[in-house]
Coordinates of C-alpha atoms in Angstrom, one line a residue:
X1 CA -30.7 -56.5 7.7
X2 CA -32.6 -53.4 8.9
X3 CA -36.5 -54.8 9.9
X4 CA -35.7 -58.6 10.0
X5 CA -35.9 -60.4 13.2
X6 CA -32.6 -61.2 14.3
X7 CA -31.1 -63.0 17.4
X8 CA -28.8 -62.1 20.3
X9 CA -26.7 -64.5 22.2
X10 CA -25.3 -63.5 25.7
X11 CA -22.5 -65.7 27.8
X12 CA -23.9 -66.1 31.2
X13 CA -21.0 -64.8 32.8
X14 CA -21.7 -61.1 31.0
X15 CA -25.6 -61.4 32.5
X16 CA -24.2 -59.9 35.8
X17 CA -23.2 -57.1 34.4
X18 CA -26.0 -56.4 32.1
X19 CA -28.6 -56.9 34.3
X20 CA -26.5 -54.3 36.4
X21 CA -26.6 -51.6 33.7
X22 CA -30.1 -52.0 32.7
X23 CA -31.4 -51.2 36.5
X24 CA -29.0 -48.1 36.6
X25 CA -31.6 -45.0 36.9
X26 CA -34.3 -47.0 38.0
X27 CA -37.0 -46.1 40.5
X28 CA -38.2 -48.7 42.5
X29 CA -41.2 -49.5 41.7
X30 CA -39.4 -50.2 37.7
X31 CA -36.8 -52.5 39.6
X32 CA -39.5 -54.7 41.6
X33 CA -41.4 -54.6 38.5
X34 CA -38.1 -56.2 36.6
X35 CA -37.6 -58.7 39.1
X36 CA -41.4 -59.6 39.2
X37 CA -41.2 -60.4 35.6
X38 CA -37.9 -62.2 36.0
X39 CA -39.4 -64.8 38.8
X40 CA -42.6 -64.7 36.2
X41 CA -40.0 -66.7 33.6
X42 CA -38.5 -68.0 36.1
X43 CA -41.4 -70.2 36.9
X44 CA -42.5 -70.2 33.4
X45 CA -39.3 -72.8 32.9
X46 CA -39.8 -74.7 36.0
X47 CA -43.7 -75.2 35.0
X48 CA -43.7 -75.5 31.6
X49 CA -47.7 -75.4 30.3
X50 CA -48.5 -72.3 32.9
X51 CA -49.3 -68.6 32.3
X52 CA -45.7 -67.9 34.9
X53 CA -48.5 -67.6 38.1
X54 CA -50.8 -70.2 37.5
X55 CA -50.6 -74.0 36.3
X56 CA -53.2 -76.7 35.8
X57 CA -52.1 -80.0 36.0
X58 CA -52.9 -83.0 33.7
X59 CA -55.5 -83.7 36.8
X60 CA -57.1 -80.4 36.4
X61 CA -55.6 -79.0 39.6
X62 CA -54.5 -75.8 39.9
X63 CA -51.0 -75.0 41.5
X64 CA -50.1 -71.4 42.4
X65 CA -46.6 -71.6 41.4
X66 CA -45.3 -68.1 43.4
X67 CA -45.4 -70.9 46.4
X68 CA -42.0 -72.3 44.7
X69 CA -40.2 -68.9 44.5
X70 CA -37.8 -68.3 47.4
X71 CA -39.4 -64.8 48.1
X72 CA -42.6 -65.8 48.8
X73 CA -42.5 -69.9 49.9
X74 CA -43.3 -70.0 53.4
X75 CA -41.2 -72.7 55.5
X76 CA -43.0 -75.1 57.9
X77 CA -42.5 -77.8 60.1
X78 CA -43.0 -81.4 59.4
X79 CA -47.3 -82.2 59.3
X80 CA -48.9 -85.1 60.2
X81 CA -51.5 -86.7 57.8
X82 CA -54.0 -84.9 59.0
X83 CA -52.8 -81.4 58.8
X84 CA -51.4 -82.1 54.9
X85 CA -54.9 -83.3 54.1
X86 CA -56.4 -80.3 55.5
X87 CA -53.8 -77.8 53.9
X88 CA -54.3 -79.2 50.1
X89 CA -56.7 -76.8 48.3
X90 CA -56.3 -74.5 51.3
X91 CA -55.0 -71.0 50.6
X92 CA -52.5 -69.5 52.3
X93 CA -51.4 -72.9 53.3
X94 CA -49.8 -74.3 50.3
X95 CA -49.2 -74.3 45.8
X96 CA -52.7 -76.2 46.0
X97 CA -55.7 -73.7 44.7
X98 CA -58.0 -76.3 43.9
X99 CA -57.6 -80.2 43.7
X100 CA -58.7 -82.6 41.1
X101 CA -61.4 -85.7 41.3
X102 CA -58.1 -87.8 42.2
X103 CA -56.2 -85.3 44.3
X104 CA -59.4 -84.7 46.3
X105 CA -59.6 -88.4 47.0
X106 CA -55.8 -88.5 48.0
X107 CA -56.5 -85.8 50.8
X108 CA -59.4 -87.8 51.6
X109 CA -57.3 -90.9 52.2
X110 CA -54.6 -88.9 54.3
X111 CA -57.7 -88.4 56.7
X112 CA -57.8 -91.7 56.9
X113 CA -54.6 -92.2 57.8
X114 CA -53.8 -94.7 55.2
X115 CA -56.4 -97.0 57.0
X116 CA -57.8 -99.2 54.3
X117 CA -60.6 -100.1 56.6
X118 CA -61.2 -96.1 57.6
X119 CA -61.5 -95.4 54.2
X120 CA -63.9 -97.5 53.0
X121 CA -66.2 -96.5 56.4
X122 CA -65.9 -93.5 55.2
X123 CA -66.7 -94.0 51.5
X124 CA -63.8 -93.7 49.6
X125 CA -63.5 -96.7 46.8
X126 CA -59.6 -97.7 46.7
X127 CA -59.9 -99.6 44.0
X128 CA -61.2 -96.4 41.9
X129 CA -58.7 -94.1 43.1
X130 CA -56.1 -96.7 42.1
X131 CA -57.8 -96.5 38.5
X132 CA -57.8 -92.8 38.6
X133 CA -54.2 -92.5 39.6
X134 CA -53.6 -95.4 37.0
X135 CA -55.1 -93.9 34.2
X136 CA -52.9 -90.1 34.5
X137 CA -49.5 -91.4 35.4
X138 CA -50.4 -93.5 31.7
X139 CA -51.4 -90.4 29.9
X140 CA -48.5 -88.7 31.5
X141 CA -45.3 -91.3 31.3
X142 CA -46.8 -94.4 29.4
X143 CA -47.7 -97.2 30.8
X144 CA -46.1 -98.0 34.7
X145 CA -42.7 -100.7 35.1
X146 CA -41.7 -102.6 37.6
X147 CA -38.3 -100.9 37.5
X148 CA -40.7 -97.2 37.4
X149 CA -42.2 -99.2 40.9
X150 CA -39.1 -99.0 42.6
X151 CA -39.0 -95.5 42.9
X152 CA -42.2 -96.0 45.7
X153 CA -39.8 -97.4 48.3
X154 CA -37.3 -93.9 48.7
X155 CA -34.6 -95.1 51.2
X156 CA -36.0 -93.0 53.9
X157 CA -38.9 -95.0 54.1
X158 CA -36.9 -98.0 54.7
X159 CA -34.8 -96.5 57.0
X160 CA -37.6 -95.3 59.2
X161 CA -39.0 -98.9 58.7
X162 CA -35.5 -100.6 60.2
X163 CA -35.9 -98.2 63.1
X164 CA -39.4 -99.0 63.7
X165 CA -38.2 -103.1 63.6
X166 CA -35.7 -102.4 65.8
X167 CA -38.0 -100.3 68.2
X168 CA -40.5 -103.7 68.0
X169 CA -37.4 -105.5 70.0
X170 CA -36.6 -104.6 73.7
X171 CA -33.4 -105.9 73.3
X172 CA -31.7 -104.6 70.6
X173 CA -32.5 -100.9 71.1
X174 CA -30.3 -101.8 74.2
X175 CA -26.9 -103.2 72.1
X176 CA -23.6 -101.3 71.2
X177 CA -24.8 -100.4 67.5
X178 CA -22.1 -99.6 65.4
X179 CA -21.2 -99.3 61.6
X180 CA -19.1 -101.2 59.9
X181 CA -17.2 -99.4 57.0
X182 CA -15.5 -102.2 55.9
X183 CA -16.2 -106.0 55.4
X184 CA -14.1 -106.7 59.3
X185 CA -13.9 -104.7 61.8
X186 CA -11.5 -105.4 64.7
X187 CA -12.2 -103.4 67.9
X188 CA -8.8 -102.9 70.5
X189 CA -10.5 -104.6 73.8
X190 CA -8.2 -104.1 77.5
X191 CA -7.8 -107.0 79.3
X192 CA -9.4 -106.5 82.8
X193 CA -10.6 -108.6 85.6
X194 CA -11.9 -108.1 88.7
X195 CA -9.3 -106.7 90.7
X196 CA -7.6 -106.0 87.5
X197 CA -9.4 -102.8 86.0
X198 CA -6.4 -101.7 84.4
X199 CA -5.1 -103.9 82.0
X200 CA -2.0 -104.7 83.8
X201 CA -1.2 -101.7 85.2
X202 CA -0.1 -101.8 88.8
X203 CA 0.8 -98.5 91.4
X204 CA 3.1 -99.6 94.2
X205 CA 5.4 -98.1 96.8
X206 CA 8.7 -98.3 96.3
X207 CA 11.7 -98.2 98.6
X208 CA 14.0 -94.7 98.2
X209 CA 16.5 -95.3 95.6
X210 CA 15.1 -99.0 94.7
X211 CA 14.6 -99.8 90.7
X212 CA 11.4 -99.6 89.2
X213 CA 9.3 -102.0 87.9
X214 CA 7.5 -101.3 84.6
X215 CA 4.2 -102.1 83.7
X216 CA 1.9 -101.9 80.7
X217 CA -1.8 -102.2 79.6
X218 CA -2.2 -105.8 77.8
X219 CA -5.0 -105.3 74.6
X220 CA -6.4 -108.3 72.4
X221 CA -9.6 -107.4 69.9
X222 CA -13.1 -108.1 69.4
X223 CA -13.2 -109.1 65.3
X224 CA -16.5 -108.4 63.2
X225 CA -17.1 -109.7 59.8
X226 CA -20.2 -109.0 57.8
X227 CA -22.2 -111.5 57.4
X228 CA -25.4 -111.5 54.9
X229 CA -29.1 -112.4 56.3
X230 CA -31.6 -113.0 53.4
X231 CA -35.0 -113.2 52.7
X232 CA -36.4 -114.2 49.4
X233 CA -40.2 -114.1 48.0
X234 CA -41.7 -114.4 44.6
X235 CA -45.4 -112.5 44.2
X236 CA -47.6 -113.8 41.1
X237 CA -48.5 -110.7 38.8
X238 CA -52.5 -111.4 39.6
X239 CA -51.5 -110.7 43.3
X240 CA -49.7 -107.5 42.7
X241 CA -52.1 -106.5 39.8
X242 CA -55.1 -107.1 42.8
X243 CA -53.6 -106.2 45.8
X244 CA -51.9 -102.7 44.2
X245 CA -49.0 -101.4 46.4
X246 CA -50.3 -103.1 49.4
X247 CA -49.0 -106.1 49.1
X248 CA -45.6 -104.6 49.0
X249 CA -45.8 -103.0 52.3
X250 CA -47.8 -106.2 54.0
X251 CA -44.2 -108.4 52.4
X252 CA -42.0 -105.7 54.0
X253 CA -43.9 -105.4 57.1
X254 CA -43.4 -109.4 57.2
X255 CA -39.6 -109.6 56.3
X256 CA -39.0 -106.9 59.0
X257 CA -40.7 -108.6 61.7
X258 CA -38.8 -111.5 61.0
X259 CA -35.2 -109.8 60.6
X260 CA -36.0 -108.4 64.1
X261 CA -36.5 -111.7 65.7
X262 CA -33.5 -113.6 63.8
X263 CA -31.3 -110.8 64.9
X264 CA -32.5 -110.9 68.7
X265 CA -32.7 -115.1 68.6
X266 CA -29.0 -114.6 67.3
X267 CA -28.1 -112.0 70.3
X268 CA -29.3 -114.9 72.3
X269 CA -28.3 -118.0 70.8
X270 CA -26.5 -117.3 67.6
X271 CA -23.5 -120.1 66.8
X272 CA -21.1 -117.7 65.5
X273 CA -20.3 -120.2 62.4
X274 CA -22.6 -120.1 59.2
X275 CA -23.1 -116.5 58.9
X276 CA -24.7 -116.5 62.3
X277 CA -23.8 -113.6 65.1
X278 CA -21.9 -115.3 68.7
X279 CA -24.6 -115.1 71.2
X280 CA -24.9 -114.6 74.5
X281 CA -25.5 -118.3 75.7
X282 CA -22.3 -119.4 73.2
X283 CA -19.9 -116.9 73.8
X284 CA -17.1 -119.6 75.7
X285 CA -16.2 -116.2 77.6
X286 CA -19.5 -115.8 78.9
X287 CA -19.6 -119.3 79.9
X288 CA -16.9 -118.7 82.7
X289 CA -19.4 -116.4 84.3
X290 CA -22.8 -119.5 84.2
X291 CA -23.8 -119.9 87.4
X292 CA -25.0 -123.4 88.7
X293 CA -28.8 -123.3 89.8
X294 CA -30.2 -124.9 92.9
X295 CA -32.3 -127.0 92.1
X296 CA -32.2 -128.8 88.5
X297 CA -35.3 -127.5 86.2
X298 CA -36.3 -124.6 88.7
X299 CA -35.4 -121.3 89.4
X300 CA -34.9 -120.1 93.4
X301 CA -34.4 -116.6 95.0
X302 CA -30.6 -117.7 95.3
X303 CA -30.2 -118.6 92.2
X304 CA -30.9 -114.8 91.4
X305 CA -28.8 -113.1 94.1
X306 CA -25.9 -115.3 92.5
X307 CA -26.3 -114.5 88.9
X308 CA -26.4 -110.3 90.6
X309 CA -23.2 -111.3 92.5
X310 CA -21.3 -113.4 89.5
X311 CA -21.5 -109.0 87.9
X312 CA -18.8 -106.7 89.0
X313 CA -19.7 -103.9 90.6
X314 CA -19.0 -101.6 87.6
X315 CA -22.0 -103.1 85.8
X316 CA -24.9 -100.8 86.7
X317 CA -27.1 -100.8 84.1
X318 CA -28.2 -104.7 83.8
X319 CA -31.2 -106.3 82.0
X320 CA -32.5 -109.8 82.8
X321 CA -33.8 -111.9 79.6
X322 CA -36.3 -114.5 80.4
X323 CA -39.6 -116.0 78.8
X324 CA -43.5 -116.4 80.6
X325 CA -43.2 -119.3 81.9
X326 CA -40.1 -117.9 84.1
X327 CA -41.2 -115.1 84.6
X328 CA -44.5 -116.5 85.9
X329 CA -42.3 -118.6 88.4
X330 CA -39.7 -115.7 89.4
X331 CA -43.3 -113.9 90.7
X332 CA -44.0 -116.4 93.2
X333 CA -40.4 -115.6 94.8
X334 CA -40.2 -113.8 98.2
X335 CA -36.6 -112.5 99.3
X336 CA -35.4 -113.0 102.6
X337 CA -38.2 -109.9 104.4
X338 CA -41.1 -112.3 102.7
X339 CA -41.0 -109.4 99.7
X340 CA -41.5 -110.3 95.9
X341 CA -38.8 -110.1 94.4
X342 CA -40.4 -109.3 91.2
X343 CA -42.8 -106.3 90.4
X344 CA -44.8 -105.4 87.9
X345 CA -47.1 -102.2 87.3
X346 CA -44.8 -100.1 89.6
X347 CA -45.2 -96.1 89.1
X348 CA -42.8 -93.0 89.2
X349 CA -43.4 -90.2 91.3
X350 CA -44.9 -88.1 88.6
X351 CA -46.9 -91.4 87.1
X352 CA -45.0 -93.0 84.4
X353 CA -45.5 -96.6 84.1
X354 CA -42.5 -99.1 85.3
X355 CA -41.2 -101.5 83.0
X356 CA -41.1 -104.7 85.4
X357 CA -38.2 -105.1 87.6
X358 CA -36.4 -108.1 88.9
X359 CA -34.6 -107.8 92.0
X360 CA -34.1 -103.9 90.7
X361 CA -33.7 -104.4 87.4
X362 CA -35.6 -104.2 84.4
X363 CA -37.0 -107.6 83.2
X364 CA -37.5 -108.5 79.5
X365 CA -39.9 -111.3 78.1
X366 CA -39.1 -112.6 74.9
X367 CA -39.5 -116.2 73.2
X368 CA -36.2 -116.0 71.8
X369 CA -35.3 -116.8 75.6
X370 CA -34.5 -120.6 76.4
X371 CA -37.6 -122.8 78.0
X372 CA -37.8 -122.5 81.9
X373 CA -35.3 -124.5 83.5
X374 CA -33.2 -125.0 80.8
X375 CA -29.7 -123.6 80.4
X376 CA -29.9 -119.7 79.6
X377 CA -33.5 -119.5 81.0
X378 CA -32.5 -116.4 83.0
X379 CA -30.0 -113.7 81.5
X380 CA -28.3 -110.8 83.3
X381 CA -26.6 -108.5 81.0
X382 CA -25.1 -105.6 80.6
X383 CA -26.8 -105.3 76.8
X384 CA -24.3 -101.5 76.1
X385 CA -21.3 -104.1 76.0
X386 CA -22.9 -106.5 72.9
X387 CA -21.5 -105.0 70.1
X388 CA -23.7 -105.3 66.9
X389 CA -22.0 -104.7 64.0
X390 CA -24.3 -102.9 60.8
X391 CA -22.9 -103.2 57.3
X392 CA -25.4 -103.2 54.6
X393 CA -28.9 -101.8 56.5
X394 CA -31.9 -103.9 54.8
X395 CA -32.4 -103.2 51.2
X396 CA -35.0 -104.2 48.9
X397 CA -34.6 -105.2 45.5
X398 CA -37.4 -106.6 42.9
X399 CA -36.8 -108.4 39.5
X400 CA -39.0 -109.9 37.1
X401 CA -36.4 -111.9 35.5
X402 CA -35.7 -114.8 38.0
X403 CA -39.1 -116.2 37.8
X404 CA -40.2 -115.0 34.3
X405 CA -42.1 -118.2 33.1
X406 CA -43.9 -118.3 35.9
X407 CA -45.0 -114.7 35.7
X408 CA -44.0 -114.0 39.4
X409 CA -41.7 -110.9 40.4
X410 CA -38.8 -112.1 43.3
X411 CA -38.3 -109.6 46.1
X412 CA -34.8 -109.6 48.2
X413 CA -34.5 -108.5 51.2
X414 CA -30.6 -108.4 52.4
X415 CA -28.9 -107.7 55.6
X416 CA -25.3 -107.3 56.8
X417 CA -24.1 -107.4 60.3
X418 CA -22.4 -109.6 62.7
X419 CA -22.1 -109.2 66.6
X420 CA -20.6 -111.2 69.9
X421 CA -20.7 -109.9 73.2
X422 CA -17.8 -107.1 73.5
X423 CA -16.9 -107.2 77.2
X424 CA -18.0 -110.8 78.5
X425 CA -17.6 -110.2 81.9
X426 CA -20.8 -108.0 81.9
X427 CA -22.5 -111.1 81.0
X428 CA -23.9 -114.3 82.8
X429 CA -26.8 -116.8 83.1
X430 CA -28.0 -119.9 84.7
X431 CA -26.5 -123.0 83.7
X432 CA -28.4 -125.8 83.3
X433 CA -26.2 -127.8 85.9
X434 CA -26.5 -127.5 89.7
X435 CA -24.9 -126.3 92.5

């Protein structure tokens, strides 16, 4: 009826066209004016609780949300903690006009680096920011879950934590890393030996008109099959509840450390039965290439010219593995001019620090090595050929329901991989026999 309100409903597809006849005829100024208000509901829908330019937040901050609209957002690069602390309540450098009691104390803490100890030098009280932030996500969501806690552990964060294990290990930075999309993985491997690059193939010069002889490449396979590493830990509530999310980055920070040293000790010394990767030192391959050492529970300047010689001369790039205490005896070794044979704190020509070399290669020190003058006390490997096999990167899961009498909340860590030494020929070691 004539004077009553009365409502319109238009199919999106038609807005196209609308919108099209309603700007026909106008000046510019009328169109920009259109599309102001436009981006004005626009944001009105995304920031519900706003005037369409402004919005204060439950923490009394206030957002300028034009920062959000594609016409006036300004794209950066990524910023270190300091330069996000520095652009919150800055303008011109973010949505951030002014910051609340809680914000203000988060920019604070991005000062600090998310040093604990910083902070507090610098008088900011943790344990009252963490009631701050407690008390608004309540009045916002309801009270916190430990299924809403999950979401504080994004999977970037834990893969930039795998790389940073990974980077912790000299060695494993070094391997063949490769994915496995499926539980096995078999890898087509040519059969050489020295002498024998090829696989079987053999050129010769035949006699005019004689028959020829035919040749082929012989293949076998390298076989990986995922194999789960686990890690299990169950936190009481009172230390969660006390120790807010820091406890949950100390465990991860733990179970990482240790996955990185179980995967090297298995790179090493891994049985290649129960779930374990074939290492180096077990590979029955790589045994072929052990060399006898001189003189039983020592290490002599021979003994390291043969394990360079057992190597074909395609292996260029070659690590040796050792521990301290070898490495401490390798130093006292002079080669035939009365050099060392060992050298450490060597510089480029522009400066860079050395790692230490070994008769020209680098040297790495780990315990995962075996004891000096043991079997396997001295590695030289060509690391590129170990083939390390990634199935499942880490993943963290919590529950609450394992350990529910005893109020405690289980955290899994899980891993699947599997590896052996790809080429075994670019592989060899002293033996704990002598020559």
């Amino acid at each position: 009826m004539p004077g009553e309100n009365q409502q319109v409903t238009i199919d999106m597809k038609d807005l196209p066209g609308i919108l099209a006849k309603a700007i026909e005829g106008m000046e510019f100024p009328q169109i920009k004016a259109l599309k102001d208000d436009m981006a004005r509901v626009e944001r009105a829908q995304l920031f519900p609780g706003g005037d369409g330019t402004l919005l204060e937040t439950c923490g009394k901050s206030i957002i300028d949300t034009r920062f959000f609209h594609k016409e006036y957002r300004r794209d950066g690069g990524p910023q270190d903690a300091i330069a996000l602390a520095k652009g919150l309540g800055a303008r011109g450098s973010g949505p951030w006009l002014s910051l609340s009691p809680a914000m203000q104390k988060f920019a604070e803490f991005l000062k600090c680096r998310g040093d604990y100890n910083q902070a507090r030098i610098s008088g900011l009280d943790m344990r009252e920011y963490g009631a701050m932030v407690e008390a608004e996500n309540v009045k916002v969501t309801g009270p916190l879950t430990t299924t809403d806690a999950g979401v504080l552990v994004p999977i970037e964060f834990l893969a930039t934590v795998i790389e940073f294990a990974t980077a912790q290990s000299a060695i494993l930075p070094k391997l063949w890393r490769l994915p496995l999309g499926a539980q096995t993985l078999r890898i087509p491997r040519l059969v050489q030996a020295a002498g024998s690059y090829f696989g079987g193939i053999h050129l010769y010069h035949p006699n005019e008109g004689a028959e020829k002889n035919r040749t082929k490449p012989v293949f076998d396979y390298v076989e990986l099959n995922a194999k789960k590493l686990i890690g299990l830990i169950a936190l009481t509530d009172e230390v969660i509840a006390d120790s807010s999310i820091n406890i949950v980055n100390y465990v991860t920070s733990l179970f990482v450390r240790a996955f990185q040293w179980e995967t090297e000790h298995e790179v090493i010394s891994g049985l290649g039965t129960g779930n374990e990767m074939t290492g180096i030192l077990v590979d029955a391959n790589v045994a072929a290439n052990a060399i006898p050492r001189e003189t039983a529970g020592a290490i002599s300047y021979d003994d390291v010219i043969d394990l360079d010689s057992q190597l074909d001369e395609n292996f260029t790039n070659l690590t040796y593995i050792s521990r301290k205490a070898s490495r401490n005896a390798l130093s006292k070794l002079k080669d035939t001019q009365k050099q060392p044979i060992y050298h450490d704190g060597r510089s480029t020509f522009f400066g860079d620090r050395m790692p230490p070399q070994l008769n020209g290669s680098p040297l790495i020190l780990t315990r995962n090595a075996r004891p000096y003058g043991s079997k396997g006390d001295l590695i030289l490997a060509a690391l590129e050929f170990y083939l390390w096999g990634v199935r499942q990167n880490m993943t963290i899961d919590t529950s609450k329901d394992r350990y529910f009498e005893f109020d405690e909340t289980a955290v899994r860590f899980v891993v699947r991989q599997d590896g052996a030494p790809g080429v075994p020929d670019g592989f060899t070691y002293l033996d704990d026999s002598t020559s």
